[in-house]
Tab-separated table of C-alpha atoms in Angstrom:
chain	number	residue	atom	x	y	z
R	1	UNK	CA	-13.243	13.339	58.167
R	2	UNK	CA	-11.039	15.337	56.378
R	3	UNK	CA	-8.551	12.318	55.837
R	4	UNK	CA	-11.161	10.322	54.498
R	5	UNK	CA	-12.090	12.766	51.727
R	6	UNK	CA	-8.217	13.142	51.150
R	7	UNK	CA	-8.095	9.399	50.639
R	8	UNK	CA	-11.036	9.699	48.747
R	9	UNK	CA	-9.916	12.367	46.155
R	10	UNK	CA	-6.245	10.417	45.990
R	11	UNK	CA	-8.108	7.294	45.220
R	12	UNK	CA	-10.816	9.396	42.171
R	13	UNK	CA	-7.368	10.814	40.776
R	14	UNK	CA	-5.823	7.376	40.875
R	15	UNK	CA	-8.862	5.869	39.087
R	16	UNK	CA	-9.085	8.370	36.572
R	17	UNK	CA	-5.343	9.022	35.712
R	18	UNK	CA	-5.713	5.651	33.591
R	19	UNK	CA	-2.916	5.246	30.234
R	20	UNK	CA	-3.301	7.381	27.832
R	21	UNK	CA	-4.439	5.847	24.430
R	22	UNK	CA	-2.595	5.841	21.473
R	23	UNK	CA	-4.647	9.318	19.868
R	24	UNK	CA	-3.604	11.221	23.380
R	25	UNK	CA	0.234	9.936	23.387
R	26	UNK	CA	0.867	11.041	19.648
R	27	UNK	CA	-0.182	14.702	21.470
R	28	UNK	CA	-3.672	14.371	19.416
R	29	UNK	CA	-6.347	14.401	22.218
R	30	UNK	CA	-9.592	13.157	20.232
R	31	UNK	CA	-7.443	12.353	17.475
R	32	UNK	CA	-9.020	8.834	15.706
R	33	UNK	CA	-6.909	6.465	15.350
R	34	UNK	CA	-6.663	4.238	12.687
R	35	UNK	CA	-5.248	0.666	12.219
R	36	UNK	CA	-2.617	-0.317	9.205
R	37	UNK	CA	-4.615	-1.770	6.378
R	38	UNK	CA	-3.406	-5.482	5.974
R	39	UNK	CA	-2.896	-6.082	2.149
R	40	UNK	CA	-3.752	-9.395	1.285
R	41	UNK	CA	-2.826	-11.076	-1.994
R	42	UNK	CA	-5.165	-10.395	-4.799
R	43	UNK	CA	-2.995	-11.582	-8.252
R	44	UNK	CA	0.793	-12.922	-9.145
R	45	UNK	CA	1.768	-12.427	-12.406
R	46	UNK	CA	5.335	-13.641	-14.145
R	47	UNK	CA	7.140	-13.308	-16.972
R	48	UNK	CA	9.413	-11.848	-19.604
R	49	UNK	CA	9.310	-8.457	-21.492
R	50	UNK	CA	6.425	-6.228	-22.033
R	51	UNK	CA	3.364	-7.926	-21.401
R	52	UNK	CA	-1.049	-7.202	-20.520
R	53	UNK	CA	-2.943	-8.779	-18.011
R	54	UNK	CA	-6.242	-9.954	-18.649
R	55	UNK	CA	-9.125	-8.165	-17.129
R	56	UNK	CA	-9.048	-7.960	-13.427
R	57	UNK	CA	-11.203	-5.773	-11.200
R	58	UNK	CA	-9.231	-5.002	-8.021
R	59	UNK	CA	-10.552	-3.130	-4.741
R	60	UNK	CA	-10.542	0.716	-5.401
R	61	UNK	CA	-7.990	1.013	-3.128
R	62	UNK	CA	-5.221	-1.509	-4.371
R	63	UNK	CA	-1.152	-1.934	-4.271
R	64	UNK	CA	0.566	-3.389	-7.195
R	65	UNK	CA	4.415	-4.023	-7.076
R	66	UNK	CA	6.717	-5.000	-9.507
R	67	UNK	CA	9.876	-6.721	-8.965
R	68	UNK	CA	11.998	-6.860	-11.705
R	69	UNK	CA	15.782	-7.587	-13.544
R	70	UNK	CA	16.900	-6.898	-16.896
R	71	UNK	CA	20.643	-9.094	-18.060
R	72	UNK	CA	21.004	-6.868	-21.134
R	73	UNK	CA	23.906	-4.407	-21.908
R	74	UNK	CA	21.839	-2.040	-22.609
R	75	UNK	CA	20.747	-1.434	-19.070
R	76	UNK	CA	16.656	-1.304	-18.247
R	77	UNK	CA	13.619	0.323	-17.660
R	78	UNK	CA	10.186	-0.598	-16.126
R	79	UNK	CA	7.021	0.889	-16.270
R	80	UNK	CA	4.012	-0.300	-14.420
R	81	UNK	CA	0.583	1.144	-15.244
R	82	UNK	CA	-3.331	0.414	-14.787
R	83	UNK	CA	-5.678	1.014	-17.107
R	84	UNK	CA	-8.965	1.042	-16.488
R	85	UNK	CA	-12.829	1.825	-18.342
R	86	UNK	CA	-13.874	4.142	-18.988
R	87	UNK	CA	-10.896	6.651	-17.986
R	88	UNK	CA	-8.851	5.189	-15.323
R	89	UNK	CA	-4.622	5.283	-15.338
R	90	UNK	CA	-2.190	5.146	-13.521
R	91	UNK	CA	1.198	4.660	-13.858
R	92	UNK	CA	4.804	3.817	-11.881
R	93	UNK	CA	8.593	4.093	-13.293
R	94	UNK	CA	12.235	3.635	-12.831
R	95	UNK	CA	15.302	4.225	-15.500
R	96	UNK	CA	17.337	1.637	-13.481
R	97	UNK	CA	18.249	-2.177	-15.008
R	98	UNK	CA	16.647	-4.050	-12.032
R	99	UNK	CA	14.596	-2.909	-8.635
R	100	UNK	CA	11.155	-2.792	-7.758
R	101	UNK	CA	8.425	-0.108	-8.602
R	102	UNK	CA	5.176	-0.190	-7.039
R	103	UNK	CA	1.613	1.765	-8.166
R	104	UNK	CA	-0.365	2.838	-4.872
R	105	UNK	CA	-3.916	2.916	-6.324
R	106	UNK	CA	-6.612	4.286	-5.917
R	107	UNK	CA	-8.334	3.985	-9.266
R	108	UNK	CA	-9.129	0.383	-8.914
R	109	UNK	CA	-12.760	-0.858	-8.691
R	110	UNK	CA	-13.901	-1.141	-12.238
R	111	UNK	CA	-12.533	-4.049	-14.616
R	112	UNK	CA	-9.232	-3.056	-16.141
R	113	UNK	CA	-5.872	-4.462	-17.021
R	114	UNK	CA	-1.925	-4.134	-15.568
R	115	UNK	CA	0.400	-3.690	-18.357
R	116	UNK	CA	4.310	-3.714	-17.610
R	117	UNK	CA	6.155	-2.443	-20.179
R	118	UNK	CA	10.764	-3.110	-20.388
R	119	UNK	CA	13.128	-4.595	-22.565
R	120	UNK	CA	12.868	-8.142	-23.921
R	121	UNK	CA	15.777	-9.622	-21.536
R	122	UNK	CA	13.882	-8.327	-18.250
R	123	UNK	CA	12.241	-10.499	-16.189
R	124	UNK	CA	9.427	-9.752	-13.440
R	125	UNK	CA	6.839	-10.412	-10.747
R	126	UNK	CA	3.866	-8.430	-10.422
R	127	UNK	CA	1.595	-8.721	-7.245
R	128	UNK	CA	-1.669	-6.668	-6.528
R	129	UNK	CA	-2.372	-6.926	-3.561
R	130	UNK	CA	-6.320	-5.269	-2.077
């Protein structure tokens, strides 16, 4: 009898000692875990030089990136920003002639326009992506 309940506790302990999940392993027992939002594609913009979108209303959590190369001697700048009604902005920047700079919003949700604003002789992409 008592080798039977031994087998029987070994085999309870066996059932219950099952992989930890993903919460436990980080050392966060009843931790929630949550997936990676996937960004999908929302807008492309291209072009040369300052420049406004036209009115866009993105999800109120939104990524917009701009990729971007200026030929000029005089080096380069980019800003990115998002303006929004009634008093939504936000804004990204670099000092450096060609890179990327990318806005992380969370002010999206309401109609609004991207502006990107660099020398005449710099080139970009913009993508939003929700």
């Amino acid at each position: 009898m008592q080798i039977r309940l031994l087998l029987t506790a070994a085999s309870v302990l066996l059932a219950t000692a099952v992989v930890p999940g993903p919460a436990v392993a980080a050392g966060r027992p009843g931790a929630v875990v949550h997936a990676a939002k996937t960004w999908k594609l929302f807008r492309t913009y291209r072009g040369v030089g300052s420049w406004q979108s036209p009115a866009v209303t993105p999800a109120k959590d939104y990524k917009a990136t701009v990729t971007y190369a200026c030929t000029g001697s005089s080096g380069g700048f980019m800003y990115l920003f998002w303006q929004a009604k009634p008093y939504s902005f936000e804004a990204a920047t670099s000092p450096k002639a060609r890179g990327a700079v990318t806005l992380r919003g969370h002010a999206g949700g309401t109609k609004g326009n991207f502006r990107v604003s660099t020398w005449v002789d710099c080139s970009w992409t913009v993508k939003v992506y929700q």
